[in-house]
């Protein structure tokens, strides 16, 4: 499998100031100067991880997937073309804009724009978070994960699983089809929900400390309608997190303590316990939907469903490693 991580996400939104305020003061990202109708944000030693393009309001602009070498990129491009997927070689200008050595552009069968790239640029400038945090869990695990709403999961499964080589972590079939995929040790870097809609549901970024998340939760509660899901813990990846509403209408999951799996031994399986062990009250939902989700959590609790205490590995953040080394 060539794809090794979610490298970056591009968003299209004209609400640039709102994105800048949320990304820095709440999420703790570092804004970097791009000029014009562009905003770019760092999470680590990469020159950028999140880019907001102010030329439109489409929401999700692109998901950028990382491969290790040019040969991997060429191999992926060839396989896609052999299966009838139109592949465009990114121009030098686009590669420079993305801060990568080389990239290709293509779309999934539902029309979501994807890019694959190799050799992202790093900077020697220290990461300066927008608020005091311990850092983000990135490195070999990538930026985090992205979850999309789709009209129907079935036509997309062969594309992501067989063509791109994503591995199923687990899946649910009721009340709608929901598939989680891993490309490295992160339990899932990508998921799709057969909700009948077509948009970005959320992207997730993982912090180095539970206190980072708790302090962010305090800040989010100071803003009217900022919190979309209350603090809670997921059943499959064991993440403790909350979700916020973004200026673009989708969510950002802000979490800590997710499990790291062994892709070589992991077995995909169906899940039945609902998405959350506790919490994650979905404040954006209608009362009947919220009640249904709450009943699923209470049923799991009544059956004594538990996740193990997190064994959190080192942060694997080059910026934090450098700080520790200097001290």
Coordinates of C-alpha atoms in Angstrom, one line a residue:
X1 CA 0.0 0.0 0.0
X2 CA 1.5 3.3 -1.1
X3 CA -0.6 5.7 1.0
X4 CA 0.8 6.1 4.5
X5 CA -1.0 9.0 6.2
X6 CA -3.5 11.9 5.8
X7 CA -1.0 14.7 5.1
X8 CA -3.2 17.8 4.8
X9 CA -6.8 19.1 4.3
X10 CA -7.9 22.0 2.2
X11 CA -11.1 23.9 3.0
X12 CA -13.0 26.4 0.8
X13 CA -14.6 29.2 2.9
X14 CA -15.0 32.9 2.5
X15 CA -15.2 33.3 6.3
X16 CA -11.4 33.6 6.6
X17 CA -11.3 35.7 9.8
X18 CA -13.7 33.3 11.5
X19 CA -11.5 30.3 10.6
X20 CA -8.4 32.1 11.7
X21 CA -9.9 32.9 15.1
X22 CA -11.2 29.4 15.7
X23 CA -8.1 27.6 14.4
X24 CA -5.6 29.6 16.5
X25 CA -7.4 30.7 19.7
X26 CA -9.4 27.5 20.3
X27 CA -7.7 24.7 18.4
X28 CA -4.2 26.0 19.0
X29 CA -2.9 25.9 15.4
X30 CA -0.3 28.3 14.2
X31 CA -1.3 30.6 11.4
X32 CA 1.4 31.1 8.7
X33 CA 1.4 34.0 6.2
X34 CA 0.0 33.1 2.8
X35 CA -1.5 36.4 1.7
X36 CA -4.5 37.2 -0.4
X37 CA -7.6 34.9 0.1
X38 CA -5.6 32.1 1.7
X39 CA -5.0 31.0 5.2
X40 CA -2.6 28.2 6.2
X41 CA -2.0 26.6 9.6
X42 CA 0.7 24.5 11.1
X43 CA 0.5 21.7 13.7
X44 CA 4.1 20.5 13.8
X45 CA 7.3 20.9 11.8
X46 CA 5.4 20.7 8.4
X47 CA 5.0 24.0 6.7
X48 CA 1.3 23.6 6.6
X49 CA -1.4 21.0 7.5
X50 CA -4.7 22.9 7.1
X51 CA -5.3 25.4 4.2
X52 CA -8.4 27.6 3.9
X53 CA -9.1 29.0 0.5
X54 CA -11.3 32.1 0.5
X55 CA -12.3 31.9 -3.2
X56 CA -15.5 29.9 -2.5
X57 CA -17.7 28.2 0.1
X58 CA -17.7 24.6 -1.0
X59 CA -16.5 23.3 2.4
X60 CA -14.2 20.4 1.8
X61 CA -11.8 21.3 -0.9
X62 CA -9.3 18.5 -1.0
X63 CA -7.8 15.7 1.1
X64 CA -4.1 15.2 0.7
X65 CA -2.7 11.7 1.1
X66 CA 1.0 11.0 1.7
X67 CA 3.2 8.4 0.1
X68 CA 6.8 7.7 0.9
X69 CA 8.6 7.9 -2.4
X70 CA 8.2 9.1 -6.0
X71 CA 8.1 5.5 -7.1
X72 CA 5.0 5.0 -4.8
X73 CA 3.4 8.1 -6.3
X74 CA 4.0 6.8 -9.8
X75 CA 2.7 3.3 -8.9
X76 CA -0.5 4.8 -7.4
X77 CA -1.0 7.0 -10.5
X78 CA -0.6 4.0 -12.8
X79 CA -3.0 1.8 -10.9
X80 CA -5.6 4.5 -10.9
X81 CA -5.3 5.2 -14.6
X82 CA -5.4 1.5 -15.4
X83 CA -8.8 1.4 -13.6
X84 CA -10.2 4.3 -15.6
X85 CA -9.6 7.1 -13.0
X86 CA -8.5 10.3 -14.5
X87 CA -5.2 11.4 -12.9
X88 CA -3.7 14.9 -13.3
X89 CA 0.0 15.5 -12.6
X90 CA 0.2 18.6 -10.3
X91 CA 2.0 21.5 -11.8
X92 CA 5.1 22.9 -10.2
X93 CA 3.1 25.9 -9.0
X94 CA 0.6 23.7 -7.3
X95 CA 3.3 21.6 -5.7
X96 CA 4.9 24.8 -4.4
X97 CA 1.5 25.9 -3.1
X98 CA 1.1 22.6 -1.2
X99 CA 4.7 22.6 -0.1
X100 CA 5.4 19.2 -1.5
X101 CA 7.9 17.7 -3.9
X102 CA 5.3 16.3 -6.3
X103 CA 1.6 15.4 -6.3
X104 CA -1.2 14.0 -8.4
X105 CA -4.9 15.0 -8.4
X106 CA -7.9 12.8 -8.9
X107 CA -11.4 12.3 -7.6
X108 CA -13.3 9.4 -6.0
X109 CA -16.5 8.1 -7.6
X110 CA -18.6 10.6 -5.7
X111 CA -16.6 13.5 -6.8
X112 CA -14.5 14.3 -3.7
X113 CA -11.2 15.9 -4.7
X114 CA -8.2 14.0 -3.6
X115 CA -4.4 14.5 -3.9
X116 CA -1.5 12.2 -3.3
X117 CA 1.9 13.6 -2.7
X118 CA 5.4 12.7 -1.6
X119 CA 8.1 14.7 0.4
X120 CA 6.3 17.4 2.3
X121 CA 8.4 20.4 3.2
X122 CA 9.4 20.9 6.8
X123 CA 10.7 24.1 8.5
X124 CA 13.4 24.7 11.1
X125 CA 11.2 27.4 12.6
X126 CA 9.7 26.1 15.9
X127 CA 6.0 25.4 16.0
X128 CA 4.3 28.2 17.9
X129 CA 0.8 27.2 18.9
X130 CA -2.0 29.7 18.9
X131 CA -2.6 29.0 22.6
X132 CA -0.6 27.1 25.2
X133 CA -0.9 23.3 24.4
X134 CA 1.5 20.4 24.6
X135 CA 1.4 19.7 20.9
X136 CA -0.4 17.5 18.4
X137 CA 0.0 13.8 17.7
X138 CA 1.1 13.7 14.1
X139 CA 4.4 12.2 12.8
X140 CA 3.9 8.8 11.1
X141 CA 0.2 8.9 12.1
X142 CA -0.4 11.9 9.9
X143 CA -2.5 15.0 10.5
X144 CA -5.5 13.1 12.0
X145 CA -8.6 11.7 10.3
X146 CA -11.4 12.8 8.0
X147 CA -14.9 11.6 7.9
X148 CA -17.2 12.3 5.0
X149 CA -21.0 11.9 4.5
X150 CA -21.9 10.0 1.3
X151 CA -25.1 9.1 -0.4
X152 CA -24.2 5.4 -0.6
X153 CA -21.2 3.7 0.8
X154 CA -21.2 0.6 -1.5
X155 CA -20.0 2.3 -4.8
X156 CA -17.1 3.9 -2.9
X157 CA -15.9 0.8 -1.1
X158 CA -13.9 -0.7 -4.0
X159 CA -12.3 2.6 -4.7
X160 CA -10.9 3.2 -1.2
X161 CA -10.4 -0.4 -0.2
X162 CA -9.1 -2.0 -3.4
X163 CA -7.7 0.9 -5.5
X164 CA -6.3 3.2 -2.8
X165 CA -5.4 0.2 -0.5
X166 CA -7.1 1.5 2.7
X167 CA -7.7 -1.2 5.3
X168 CA -11.1 -1.6 7.0
X169 CA -10.7 -1.1 10.8
X170 CA -14.4 -1.8 11.6
X171 CA -17.8 -1.0 10.3
X172 CA -21.5 -0.7 11.3
X173 CA -24.5 -1.5 9.2
X174 CA -27.4 0.0 11.2
X175 CA -29.0 2.5 11.2
X176 CA -26.8 3.4 8.3
X177 CA -23.6 2.0 6.8
X178 CA -20.4 3.4 8.4
X179 CA -16.9 2.2 7.5
X180 CA -13.6 3.2 9.2
X181 CA -10.3 2.7 7.4
X182 CA -6.6 2.8 8.6
X183 CA -3.5 3.4 6.6
X184 CA -1.1 3.3 9.5
X185 CA -1.3 2.7 13.3
X186 CA -4.0 5.3 13.8
X187 CA -7.2 3.4 14.3
X188 CA -8.7 5.3 11.4
X189 CA -7.5 8.0 9.1
X190 CA -10.6 8.0 7.0
X191 CA -14.3 7.1 7.4
X192 CA -17.4 7.4 5.4
X193 CA -21.0 7.5 6.5
X194 CA -23.9 6.4 4.2
X195 CA -26.1 9.2 5.5
X196 CA -27.6 10.1 2.1
X197 CA -25.8 13.5 2.2
X198 CA -22.5 14.5 0.4
X199 CA -20.2 16.7 2.5
X200 CA -17.4 16.7 5.1
X201 CA -18.8 15.5 8.5
X202 CA -15.6 16.3 10.4
X203 CA -11.9 16.2 10.6
X204 CA -10.1 15.2 13.8
X205 CA -6.9 16.5 15.4
X206 CA -5.4 14.7 18.4
X207 CA -3.7 16.5 21.3
X208 CA -0.7 15.5 23.4
X209 CA -2.6 15.9 26.7
X210 CA -6.1 15.4 28.1
X211 CA -5.7 18.8 29.8
X212 CA -5.3 20.4 26.3
X213 CA -8.7 19.0 25.4
X214 CA -10.3 19.9 28.7
X215 CA -9.0 23.5 28.5
X216 CA -10.2 23.7 24.9
X217 CA -13.6 22.5 26.0
X218 CA -13.8 25.3 28.6
X219 CA -12.9 27.8 25.8
X220 CA -15.5 26.4 23.4
X221 CA -18.2 26.6 26.0
X222 CA -17.7 30.4 26.3
X223 CA -18.9 30.8 22.7
X224 CA -22.5 30.5 21.8
X225 CA -23.3 27.4 19.6
X226 CA -19.6 26.5 19.3
X227 CA -19.9 23.0 21.0
X228 CA -21.6 20.5 18.7
X229 CA -20.9 17.3 20.7
X230 CA -20.2 17.4 24.4
X231 CA -17.2 15.7 25.9
X232 CA -17.3 11.9 25.5
X233 CA -15.4 8.8 24.5
X234 CA -15.7 6.7 21.3
X235 CA -16.2 3.0 21.4
X236 CA -14.0 2.0 18.4
X237 CA -10.9 4.2 18.6
X238 CA -11.3 5.0 22.4
X239 CA -10.8 8.7 21.7
X240 CA -11.8 11.2 24.5
X241 CA -13.0 14.2 22.6
X242 CA -15.6 16.9 21.9
X243 CA -16.7 18.4 18.6
X244 CA -17.0 22.0 17.6
X245 CA -19.1 23.7 14.9
X246 CA -16.9 25.4 12.3
X247 CA -17.6 28.4 10.1
X248 CA -18.2 26.0 7.2
X249 CA -21.0 24.0 8.8
X250 CA -19.1 20.8 9.4
X251 CA -17.3 19.8 12.7
X252 CA -13.8 19.5 14.1
X253 CA -13.2 16.7 16.6
X254 CA -10.7 17.7 19.3
X255 CA -9.4 14.7 21.1
X256 CA -6.8 12.7 23.1
X257 CA -5.9 9.2 24.0
X258 CA -6.9 7.3 20.8
X259 CA -5.7 3.7 20.5
X260 CA -2.8 2.9 18.1
X261 CA -3.3 -0.4 16.4
X262 CA -0.9 -2.9 14.7
X263 CA -2.0 -2.9 11.0
X264 CA -0.2 -6.3 10.5
X265 CA -2.4 -8.2 12.9
X266 CA -5.6 -6.1 13.0
X267 CA -8.8 -7.9 12.0
X268 CA -11.8 -5.9 10.6
X269 CA -15.1 -6.5 12.4
X270 CA -18.6 -5.2 12.7
X271 CA -19.5 -3.0 15.7
X272 CA -22.8 -3.0 17.6
X273 CA -22.3 -0.7 20.6
X274 CA -23.0 2.7 18.9
X275 CA -20.3 5.4 18.4
X276 CA -19.8 6.5 22.0
X277 CA -19.4 4.8 25.4
X278 CA -20.4 8.0 27.2
X279 CA -21.0 11.7 26.5
X280 CA -20.9 13.1 23.0
X281 CA -24.4 14.4 23.4
X282 CA -25.1 15.7 19.9
X283 CA -26.4 19.2 20.6
X284 CA -27.0 19.9 16.9
X285 CA -29.5 17.0 16.4
X286 CA -33.3 17.0 16.8
X287 CA -34.6 15.7 20.1
X288 CA -35.7 12.3 18.7
X289 CA -32.2 11.7 17.1
X290 CA -30.5 12.7 20.3
X291 CA -32.7 10.4 22.4
X292 CA -31.8 7.5 20.1
X293 CA -28.1 8.1 20.4
X294 CA -28.4 8.5 24.2
X295 CA -30.3 5.2 24.5
X296 CA -27.4 3.4 22.6
X297 CA -24.9 4.8 25.1
X298 CA -27.1 3.8 28.1
X299 CA -27.5 0.3 26.7
X300 CA -23.8 -0.1 26.3
X301 CA -23.3 1.1 29.9
X302 CA -26.0 -1.3 31.2
X303 CA -24.1 -4.1 29.6
X304 CA -20.8 -3.0 31.2
X305 CA -19.1 -2.1 27.9
X306 CA -15.7 -0.6 28.7
X307 CA -12.6 0.5 26.8
X308 CA -9.2 -0.1 28.4
X309 CA -7.3 2.8 29.9
X310 CA -5.3 4.5 27.2
X311 CA -1.7 3.5 26.9
X312 CA -0.6 6.7 25.2
X313 CA 2.7 6.4 23.2
X314 CA 5.2 9.3 23.0
X315 CA 3.8 12.3 21.2
X316 CA 6.0 11.7 18.1
X317 CA 6.0 15.4 17.4
X318 CA 9.3 16.7 16.0
X319 CA 8.7 20.2 17.5
X320 CA 8.2 18.8 21.0
X321 CA 11.1 16.4 20.7
X322 CA 13.4 19.3 19.8
X323 CA 12.1 21.3 22.8
X324 CA 12.7 18.4 25.2
X325 CA 16.2 17.8 23.7
X326 CA 17.1 21.5 24.1
X327 CA 16.1 21.4 27.8

